XYZ file of C-alpha atoms in Angstrom:
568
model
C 0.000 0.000 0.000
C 2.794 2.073 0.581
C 4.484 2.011 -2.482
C 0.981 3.619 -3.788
C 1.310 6.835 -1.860
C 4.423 10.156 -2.285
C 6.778 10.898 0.734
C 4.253 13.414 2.349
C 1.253 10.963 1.809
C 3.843 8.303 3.854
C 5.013 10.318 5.911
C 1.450 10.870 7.547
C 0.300 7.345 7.081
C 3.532 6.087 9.135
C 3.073 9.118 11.547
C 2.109 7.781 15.175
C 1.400 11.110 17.135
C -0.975 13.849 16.718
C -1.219 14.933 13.198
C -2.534 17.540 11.039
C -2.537 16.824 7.523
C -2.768 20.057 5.283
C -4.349 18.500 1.829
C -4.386 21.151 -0.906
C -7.301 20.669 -3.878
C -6.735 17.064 -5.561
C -4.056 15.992 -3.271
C -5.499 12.369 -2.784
C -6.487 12.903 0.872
C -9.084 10.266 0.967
C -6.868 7.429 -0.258
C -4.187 8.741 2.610
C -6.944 8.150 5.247
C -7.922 5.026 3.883
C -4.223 3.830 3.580
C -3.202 4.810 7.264
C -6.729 3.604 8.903
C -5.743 -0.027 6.968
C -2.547 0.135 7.760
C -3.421 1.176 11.706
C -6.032 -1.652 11.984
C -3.590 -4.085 11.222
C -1.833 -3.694 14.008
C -3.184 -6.394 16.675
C -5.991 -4.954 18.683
C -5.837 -1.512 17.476
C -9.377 0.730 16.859
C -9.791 2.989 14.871
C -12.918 5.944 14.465
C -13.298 7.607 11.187
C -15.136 10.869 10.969
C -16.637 12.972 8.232
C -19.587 15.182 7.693
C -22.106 13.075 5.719
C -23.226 10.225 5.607
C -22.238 8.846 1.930
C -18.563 10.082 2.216
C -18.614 7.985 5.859
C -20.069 5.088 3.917
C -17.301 5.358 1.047
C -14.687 6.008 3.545
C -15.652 2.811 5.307
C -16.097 0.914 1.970
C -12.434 2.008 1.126
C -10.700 1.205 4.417
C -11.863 -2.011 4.530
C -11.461 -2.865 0.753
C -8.027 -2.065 2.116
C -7.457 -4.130 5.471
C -10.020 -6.990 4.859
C -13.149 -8.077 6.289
C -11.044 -9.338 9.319
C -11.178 -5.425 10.632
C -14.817 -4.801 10.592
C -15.160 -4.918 14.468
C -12.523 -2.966 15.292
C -13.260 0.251 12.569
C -15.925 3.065 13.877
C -16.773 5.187 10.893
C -19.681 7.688 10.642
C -20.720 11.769 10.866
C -19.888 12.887 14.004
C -23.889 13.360 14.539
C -24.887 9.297 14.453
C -21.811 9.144 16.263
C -22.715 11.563 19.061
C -25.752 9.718 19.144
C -24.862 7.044 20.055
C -23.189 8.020 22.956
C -26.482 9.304 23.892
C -27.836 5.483 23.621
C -28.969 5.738 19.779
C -30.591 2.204 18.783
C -31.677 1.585 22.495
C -34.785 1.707 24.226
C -33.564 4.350 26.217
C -32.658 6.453 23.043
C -33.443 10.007 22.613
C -36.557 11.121 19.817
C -35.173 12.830 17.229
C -37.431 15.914 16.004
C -37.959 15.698 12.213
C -37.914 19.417 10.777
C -41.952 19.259 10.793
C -41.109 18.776 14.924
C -38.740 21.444 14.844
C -40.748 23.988 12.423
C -44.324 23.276 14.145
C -42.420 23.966 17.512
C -40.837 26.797 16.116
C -44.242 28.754 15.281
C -45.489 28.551 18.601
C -42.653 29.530 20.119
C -42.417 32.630 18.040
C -46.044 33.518 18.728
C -45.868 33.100 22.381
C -43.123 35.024 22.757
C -44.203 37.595 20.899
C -41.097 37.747 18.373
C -41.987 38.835 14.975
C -39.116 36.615 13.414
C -39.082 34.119 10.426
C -38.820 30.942 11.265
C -35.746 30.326 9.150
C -33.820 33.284 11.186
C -34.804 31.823 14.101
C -33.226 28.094 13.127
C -30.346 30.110 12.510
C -30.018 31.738 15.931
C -30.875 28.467 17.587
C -27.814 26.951 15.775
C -25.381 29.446 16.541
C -26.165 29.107 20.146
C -26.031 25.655 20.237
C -22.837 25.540 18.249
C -21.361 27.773 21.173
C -22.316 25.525 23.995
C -26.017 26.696 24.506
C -24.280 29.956 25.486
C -26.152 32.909 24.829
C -26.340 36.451 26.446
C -28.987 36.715 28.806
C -32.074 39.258 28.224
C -31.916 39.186 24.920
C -34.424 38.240 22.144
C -32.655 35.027 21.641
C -32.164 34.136 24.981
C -35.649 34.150 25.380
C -36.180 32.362 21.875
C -33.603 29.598 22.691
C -34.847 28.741 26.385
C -38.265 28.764 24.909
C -37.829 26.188 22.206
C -35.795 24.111 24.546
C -38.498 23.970 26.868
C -41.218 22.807 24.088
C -38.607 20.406 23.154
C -38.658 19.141 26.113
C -42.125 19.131 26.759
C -42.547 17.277 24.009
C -39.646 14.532 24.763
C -37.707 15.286 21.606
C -33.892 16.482 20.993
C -32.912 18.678 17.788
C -29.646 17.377 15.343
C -28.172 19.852 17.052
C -28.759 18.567 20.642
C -27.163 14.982 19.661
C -23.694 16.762 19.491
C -24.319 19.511 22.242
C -25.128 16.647 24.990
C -22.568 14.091 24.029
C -20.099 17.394 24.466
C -21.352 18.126 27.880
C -21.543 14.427 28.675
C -18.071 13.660 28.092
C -16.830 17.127 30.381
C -19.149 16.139 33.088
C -17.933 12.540 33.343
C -21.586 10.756 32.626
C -20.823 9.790 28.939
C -17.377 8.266 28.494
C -15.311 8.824 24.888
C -15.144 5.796 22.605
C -12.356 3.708 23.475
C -10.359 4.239 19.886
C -6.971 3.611 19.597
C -6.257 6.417 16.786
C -9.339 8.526 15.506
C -9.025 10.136 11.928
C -11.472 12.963 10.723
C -11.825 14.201 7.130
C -12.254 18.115 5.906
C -11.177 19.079 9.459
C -11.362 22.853 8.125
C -15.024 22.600 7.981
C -15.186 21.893 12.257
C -16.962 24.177 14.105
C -16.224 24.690 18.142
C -18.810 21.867 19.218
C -16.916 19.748 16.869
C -13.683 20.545 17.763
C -14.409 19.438 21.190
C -15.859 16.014 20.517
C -12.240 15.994 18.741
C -10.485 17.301 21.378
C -12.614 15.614 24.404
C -10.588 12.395 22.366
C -7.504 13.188 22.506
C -7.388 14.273 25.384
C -8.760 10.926 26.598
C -5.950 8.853 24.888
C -6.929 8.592 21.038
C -3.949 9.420 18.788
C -5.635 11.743 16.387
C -4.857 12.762 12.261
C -6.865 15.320 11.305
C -7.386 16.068 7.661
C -7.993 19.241 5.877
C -7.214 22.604 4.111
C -8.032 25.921 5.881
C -7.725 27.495 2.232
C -11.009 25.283 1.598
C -12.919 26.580 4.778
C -16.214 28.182 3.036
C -18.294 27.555 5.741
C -17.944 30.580 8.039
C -21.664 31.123 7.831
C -21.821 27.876 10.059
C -18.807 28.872 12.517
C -16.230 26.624 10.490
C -12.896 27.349 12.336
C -10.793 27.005 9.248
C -7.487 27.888 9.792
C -8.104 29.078 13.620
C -8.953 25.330 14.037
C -5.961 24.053 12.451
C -3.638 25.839 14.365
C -5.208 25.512 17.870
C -5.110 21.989 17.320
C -1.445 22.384 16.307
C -0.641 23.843 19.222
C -2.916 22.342 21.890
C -1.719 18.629 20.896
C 1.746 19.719 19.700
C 0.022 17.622 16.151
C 2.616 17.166 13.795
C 2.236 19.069 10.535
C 2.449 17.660 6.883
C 1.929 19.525 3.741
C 0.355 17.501 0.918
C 1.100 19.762 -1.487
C 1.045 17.231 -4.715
C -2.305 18.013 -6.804
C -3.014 15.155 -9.014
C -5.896 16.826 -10.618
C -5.202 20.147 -12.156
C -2.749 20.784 -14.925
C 0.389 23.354 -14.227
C -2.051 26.552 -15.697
C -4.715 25.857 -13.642
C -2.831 25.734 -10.378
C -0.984 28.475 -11.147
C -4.430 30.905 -11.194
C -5.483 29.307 -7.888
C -2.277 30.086 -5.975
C -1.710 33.102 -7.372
C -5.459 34.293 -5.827
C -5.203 32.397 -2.764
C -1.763 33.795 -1.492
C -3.408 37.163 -0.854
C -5.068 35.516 2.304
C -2.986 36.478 5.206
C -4.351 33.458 7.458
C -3.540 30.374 6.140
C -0.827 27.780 6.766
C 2.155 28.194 3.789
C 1.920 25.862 1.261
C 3.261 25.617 -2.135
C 1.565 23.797 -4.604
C 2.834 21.350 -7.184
C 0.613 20.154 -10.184
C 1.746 16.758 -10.628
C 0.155 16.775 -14.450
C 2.646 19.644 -15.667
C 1.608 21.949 -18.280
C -0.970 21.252 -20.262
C -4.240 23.149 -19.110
C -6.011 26.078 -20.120
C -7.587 28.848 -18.949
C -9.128 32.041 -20.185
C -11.074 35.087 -19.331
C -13.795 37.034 -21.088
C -16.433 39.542 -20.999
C -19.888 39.544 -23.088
C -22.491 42.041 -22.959
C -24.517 40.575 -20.863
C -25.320 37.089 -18.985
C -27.474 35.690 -21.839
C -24.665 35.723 -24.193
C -22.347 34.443 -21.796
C -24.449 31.642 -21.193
C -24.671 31.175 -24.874
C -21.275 31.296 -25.346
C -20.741 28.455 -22.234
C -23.110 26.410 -24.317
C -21.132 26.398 -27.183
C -17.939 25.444 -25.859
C -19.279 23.050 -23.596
C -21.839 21.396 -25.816
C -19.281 19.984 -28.092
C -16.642 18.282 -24.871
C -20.427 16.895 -23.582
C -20.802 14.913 -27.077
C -16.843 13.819 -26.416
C -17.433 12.130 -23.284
C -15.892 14.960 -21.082
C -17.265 16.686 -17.974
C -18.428 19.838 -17.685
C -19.973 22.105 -14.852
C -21.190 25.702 -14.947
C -20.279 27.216 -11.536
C -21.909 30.621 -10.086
C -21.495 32.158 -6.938
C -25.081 31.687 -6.117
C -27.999 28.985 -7.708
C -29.627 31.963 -8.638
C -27.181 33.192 -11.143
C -27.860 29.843 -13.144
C -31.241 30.635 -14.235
C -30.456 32.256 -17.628
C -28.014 29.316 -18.202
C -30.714 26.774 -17.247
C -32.910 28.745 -20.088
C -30.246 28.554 -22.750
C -29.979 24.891 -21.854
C -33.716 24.392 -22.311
C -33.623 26.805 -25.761
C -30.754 24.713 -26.975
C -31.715 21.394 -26.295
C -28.725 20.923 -23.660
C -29.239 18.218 -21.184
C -28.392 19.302 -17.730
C -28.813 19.021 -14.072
C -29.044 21.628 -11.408
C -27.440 19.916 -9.004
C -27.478 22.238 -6.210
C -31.104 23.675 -5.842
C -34.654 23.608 -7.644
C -34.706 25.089 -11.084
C -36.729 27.825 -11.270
C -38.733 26.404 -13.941
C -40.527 24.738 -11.109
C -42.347 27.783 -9.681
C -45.838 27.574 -10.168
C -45.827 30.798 -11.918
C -43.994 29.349 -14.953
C -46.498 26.902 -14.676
C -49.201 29.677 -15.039
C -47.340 31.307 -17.917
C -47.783 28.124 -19.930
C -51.478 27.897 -19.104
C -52.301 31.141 -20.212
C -50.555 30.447 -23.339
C -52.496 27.350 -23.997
C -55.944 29.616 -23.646
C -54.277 32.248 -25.985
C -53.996 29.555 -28.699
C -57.133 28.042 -27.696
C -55.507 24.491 -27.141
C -57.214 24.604 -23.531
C -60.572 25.947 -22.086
C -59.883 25.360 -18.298
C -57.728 27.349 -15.983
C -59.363 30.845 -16.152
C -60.160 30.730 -12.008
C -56.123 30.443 -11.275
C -55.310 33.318 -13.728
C -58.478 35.786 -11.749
C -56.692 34.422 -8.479
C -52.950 35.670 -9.958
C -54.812 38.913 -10.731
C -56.143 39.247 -7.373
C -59.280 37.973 -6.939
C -60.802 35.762 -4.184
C -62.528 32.632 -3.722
C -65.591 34.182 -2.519
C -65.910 36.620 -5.798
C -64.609 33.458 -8.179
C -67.338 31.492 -5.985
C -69.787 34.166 -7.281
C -68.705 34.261 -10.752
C -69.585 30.335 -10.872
C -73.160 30.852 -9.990
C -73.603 32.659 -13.018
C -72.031 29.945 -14.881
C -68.380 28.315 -15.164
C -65.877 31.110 -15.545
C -64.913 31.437 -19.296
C -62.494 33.892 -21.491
C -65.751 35.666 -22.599
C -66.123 39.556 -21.604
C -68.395 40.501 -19.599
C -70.091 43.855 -18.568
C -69.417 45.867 -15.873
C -72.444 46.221 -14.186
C -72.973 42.684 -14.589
C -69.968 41.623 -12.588
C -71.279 43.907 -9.928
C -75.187 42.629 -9.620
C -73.037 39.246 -8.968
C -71.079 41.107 -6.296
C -67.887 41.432 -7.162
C -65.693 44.082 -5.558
C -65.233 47.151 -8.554
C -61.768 46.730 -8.342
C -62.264 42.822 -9.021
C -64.470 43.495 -11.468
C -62.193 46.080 -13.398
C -59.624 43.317 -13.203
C -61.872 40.477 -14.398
C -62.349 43.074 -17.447
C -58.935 44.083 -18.174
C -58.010 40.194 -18.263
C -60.465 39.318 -20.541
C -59.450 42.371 -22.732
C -55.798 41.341 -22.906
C -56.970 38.052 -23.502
C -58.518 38.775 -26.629
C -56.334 41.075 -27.686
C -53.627 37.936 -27.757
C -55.631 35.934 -29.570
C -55.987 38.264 -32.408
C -52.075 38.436 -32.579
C -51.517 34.649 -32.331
C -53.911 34.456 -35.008
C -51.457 36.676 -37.468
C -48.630 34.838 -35.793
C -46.487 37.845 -34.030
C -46.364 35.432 -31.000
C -43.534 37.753 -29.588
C -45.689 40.460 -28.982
C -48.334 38.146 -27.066
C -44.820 36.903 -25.062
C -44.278 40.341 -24.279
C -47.659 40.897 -23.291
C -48.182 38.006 -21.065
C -44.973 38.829 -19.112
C -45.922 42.127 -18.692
C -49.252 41.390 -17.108
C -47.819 38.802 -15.029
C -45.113 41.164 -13.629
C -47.768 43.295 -12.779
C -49.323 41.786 -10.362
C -46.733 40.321 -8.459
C -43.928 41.772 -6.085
C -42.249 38.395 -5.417
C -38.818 38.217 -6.786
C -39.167 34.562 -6.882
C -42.221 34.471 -8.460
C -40.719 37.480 -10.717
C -37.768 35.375 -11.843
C -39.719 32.572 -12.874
C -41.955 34.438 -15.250
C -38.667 35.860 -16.426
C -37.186 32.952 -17.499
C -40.125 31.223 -18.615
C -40.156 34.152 -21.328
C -36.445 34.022 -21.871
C -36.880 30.110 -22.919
C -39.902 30.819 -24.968
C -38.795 33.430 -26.936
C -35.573 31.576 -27.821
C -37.868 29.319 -29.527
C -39.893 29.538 -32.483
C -43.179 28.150 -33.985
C -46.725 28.287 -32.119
C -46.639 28.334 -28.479
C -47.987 24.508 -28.712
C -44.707 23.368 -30.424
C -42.706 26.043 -27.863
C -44.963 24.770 -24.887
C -44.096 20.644 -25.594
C -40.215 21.307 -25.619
C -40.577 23.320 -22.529
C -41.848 20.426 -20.569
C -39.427 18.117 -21.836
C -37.844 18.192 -18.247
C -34.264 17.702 -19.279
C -33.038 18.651 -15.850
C -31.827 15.124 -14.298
C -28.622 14.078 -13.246
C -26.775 11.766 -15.687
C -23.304 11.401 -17.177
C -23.591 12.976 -20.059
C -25.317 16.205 -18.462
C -24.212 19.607 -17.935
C -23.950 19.684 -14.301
C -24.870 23.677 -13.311
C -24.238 24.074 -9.414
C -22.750 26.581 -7.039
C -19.173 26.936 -5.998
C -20.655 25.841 -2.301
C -21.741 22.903 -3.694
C -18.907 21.946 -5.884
C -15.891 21.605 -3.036
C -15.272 17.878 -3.432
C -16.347 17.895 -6.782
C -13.947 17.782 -10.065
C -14.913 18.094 -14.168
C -12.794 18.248 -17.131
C -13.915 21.582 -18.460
C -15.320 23.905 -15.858
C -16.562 27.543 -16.382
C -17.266 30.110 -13.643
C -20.226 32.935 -14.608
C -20.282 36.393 -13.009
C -17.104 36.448 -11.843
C -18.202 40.202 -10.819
C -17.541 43.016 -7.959
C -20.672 42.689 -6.216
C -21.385 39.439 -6.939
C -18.198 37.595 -5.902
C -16.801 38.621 -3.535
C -20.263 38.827 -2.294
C -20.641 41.717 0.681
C -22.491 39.712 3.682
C -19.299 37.486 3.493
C -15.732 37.875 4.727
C -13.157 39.213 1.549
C -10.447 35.883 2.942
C -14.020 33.503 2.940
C -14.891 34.765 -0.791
C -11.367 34.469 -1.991
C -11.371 30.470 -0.498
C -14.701 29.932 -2.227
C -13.710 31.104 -5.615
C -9.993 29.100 -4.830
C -12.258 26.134 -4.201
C -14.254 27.231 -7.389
C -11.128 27.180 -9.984
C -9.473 24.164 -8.626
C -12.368 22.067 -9.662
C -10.980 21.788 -13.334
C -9.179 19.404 -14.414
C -7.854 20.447 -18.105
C -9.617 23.537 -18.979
C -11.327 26.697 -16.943
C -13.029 29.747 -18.583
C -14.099 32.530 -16.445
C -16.646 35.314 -17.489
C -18.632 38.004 -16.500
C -21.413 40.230 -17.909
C -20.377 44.255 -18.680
C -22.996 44.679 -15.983
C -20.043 45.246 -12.766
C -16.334 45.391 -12.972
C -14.192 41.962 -13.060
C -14.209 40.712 -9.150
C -10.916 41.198 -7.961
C -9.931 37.516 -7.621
C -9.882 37.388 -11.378
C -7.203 40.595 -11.235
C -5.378 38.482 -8.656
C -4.886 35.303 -10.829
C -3.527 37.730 -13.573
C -5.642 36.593 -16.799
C -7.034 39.999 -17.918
């Protein structure tokens, strides 16, 4: 197995002290972990934990190790998330186990507690404060709105005989300081993407170590992108450095990216003053590429993506479009649909899947007459009620026909419901007589217009945009434009675009990748640290393997990381 790995890959597999292993991008840190934990559990009567933060890469991990050391090891390897972990030091699979609230639990809970405490706070912020508290030790300052929130929800929790995901890490914490839940009895303990650890986490670690597990910890704090969830990153790294006097090993080898590539990413990244030195070798040599441009504006860069990525799809290669947030990708995922592009949105719904697209559609199909029903949801989008489309239905089923005024008042419909009953039906007609003489982009433009009109979501606003965007990249009737719409294209498979964030690409490696909006404003984005944004869009470039294209649209000046890695 050893022959397998380079002298700084050995050197931390051989290693039998406290270890931090600093893995840069594509530096085969998963095979090292898998290679030491086989090589540790062959040594008589030695356990071994493995740790990582989900629950497929602590399944492959496991898979790997004992591919590695043989069946023979099974009972002596612990390897999970350090949640199912925790809970089983709380007595997880027993009788005696904790309930686990399911987010219905949580979010039901959540209400109440809001309304009886009188806090006028979305739920979702209020998840978040929970969190943060929890994350520092249930510590919170007392008199304050969260205070109040957190001892509240704890108390309905409790009430109710349940424990948060949250909880499961918190109380195995506080179990192990108190003395009333002992630390697994592991030999060595290694933990994967250590960057990512936030204080709770650190102290399950630490709790460990401190209780006689020799620990390797794995990660690099120029990948922590996860300040938003109190990721230590580099802080981490180096209190763990110094609290265990951990040995420190560079693996600076990058067996993915070709010489170019590298090159960008370390010439943006060294303008992070916290991080632990590294330089970075690309074991692949030259070779790469990797470009900048500007285009007018995002549609034709997506176009542009398209058709330099279309062409390495039909080779076999793999491609990604990565933005800085999923809602960036909409225009992209509309010059997919335009341009027959399979793809996959890989890290959040498309927006095609609003119900106001849906609406869009149906209101097309009643233009062209290929549909009768569907009249009460379009009075509904305009603003009408139940009770006045209930009224409208005693005079008969709601049609497209006009009706007058003074009608739509004897049936008691509010004027201003019956001036927009009216001004629907007007439009209405008006579209047909255009799709009749065919200049179906001036119905388009009408249709989005009165849809825009009468909402102010900006979700709801973005789908209607790109519903038009799609449709008027097509041609022939809005039957023909209406069947490839719903072609849903958008499903994971090899040969599929894959269009995600650069959150959800860390881990994650293609042959061609290109980054969109690579903007001031945008990236670095301004409710997130400068160092945090300049690690994210590090993580971002190092994802390619051959070739990289980054773009923006004339809308904002080039982001500053692009200046950085010197390709304007």
């Amino acid at each position: 197995m050893l022959d397998e790995l380079n002298p700084a890959q050995r050197e931390v597999v051989e290693l039998r002290r406290h270890c931090v292993a600093v893995a840069c991008p594509g530096a085969g840190k998963t095979k090292t972990i898998a290679t030491k934990a086989a090589m540790l559990l062959g040594e008589p009567g030695a356990t071994v934990g493995a740790v990582t933060f989900s629950k497929d890469a602590a399944l492959e991990l496991r898979e790997r190790i004992l591919a590695l050391s043989g069946p023979g090891a099974k009972k002596r390897l612990l390897a999970g998330t350090f949640h199912s972990l925790a809970y089983k030091q709380l007595g997880g699979g027993s009788e005696s186990a904790p309930d686990i609230a399911t987010d219905g639990d949580r979010t039901g809970l959540l209400i109440q507690v809001l309304s009886d405490a009188g806090l006028d706070w979305k739920v979702e912020d209020a998840i978040a404060a929970i969190e943060a508290i929890k994350t520092n030790f249930g510590q919170v300052q007392a008199d304050t709105p969260e205070a109040l929130l957190y001892q509240s929800y704890q108390d309905a929790l409790e009430r109710n005989g349940k424990i948060d995901f949250q909880d499961m890490l918190r109380l195995a914490v506080d179990g192990m300081q108190r003395g009333t839940i002992a630390p697994y009895p592991l030999t060595y303990l290694l933990v994967d993407e250590f960057q990512d650890t936030d204080p709770l986490q650190y102290q399950w670690i630490a709790l460990h170590a401190q209780a006689g597990s020799i620990v390797t910890v794995v990660g690099d704090d120029d990948q922590s992108i996860y300040g938003f969830r109190s990721a230590l990153g580099f802080r981490g790294m180096e209190s763990f450095i110094r609290q265990f006097e951990a040995q420190p090993v560079v693996l600076g080898n990058n067996y993915r990216c070709h010489a170019e590539i590298l090159g960008a990413a370390d010439r943006i990244i060294r303008n992070n003053r916290d991080r632990i030195p590294k330089e970075l070798v690309a074991h692949k040599g030259p070779g790469g590429e990797v470009l900048f441009q500007r285009y007018p504006d995002e549609y034709a860069e997506a176009v542009a993506a398209m058709e330099y990525l279309g062409p390495a799809l039909r080779e076999g290669q793999s491609t990604a479009i990565l933005a800085r947030t999923n809602r960036i990708l909409d225009p992209v995922e509309a010059v997919c649909r335009s341009h027959g592009i399979k793809y996959y949105r890989a890290s959040g719904k498309s927006i095609l899947s609003r119900p106001e697209a849906a609406l869009m559609c149906n209101l097309l199909e009643l233009v062209q007459k290929t549909k009768t029903a569907g009249v009460d949801a379009l009075l509904s989008f305009a603003g009408i009620g139940t009770q006045e489309l209930k009224l409208i239905h005693r005079k008969g089923r709601a049609s497209t026909d006009q009706r007058q005024k003074k009608e739509l008042l004897e049936m008691g419909l509010s004027e201003n419901s019956a001036d927009r009953y009216r001004e629907l039906m007007k439009r209405l007609a008006e579209w047909r007589s255009l799709c009749d003489r065919q200049f179906y982009s001036l119905v388009l433009e009408g249709v989005r217009e009165w849809m825009l009109k009468h909402t102010d979501v900006d979700q709801a606003k973005r789908a209607i945009t790109t519903t038009y965007d799609v449709l008027t990249r097509l041609n022939g009737p809005f039957s023909e434009r209406l069947d490839f719409l719903h072609r849903d294209n958008n499903e994971p498979a090899p040969d599929a675009l894959i269009l995600t964030t650069m959150h959800s690409s860390k881990g994650l490696e293609w042959d061609r990748v290109w980054i969109i909006r690579a903007e001031e404003t945008v990236v670095p984005d301004e409710k997130s640290t400068e160092s945090e944004e300049r690690r994210l869009f590090y993580v971002a470039v190092t994802r390619a393997r051959a070739q990289l294209r980054i773009s923006t649209a004339k809308k904002n000046p080039t982001s500053r990381f692009v200046l950085e890695a010197r390709l304007e």
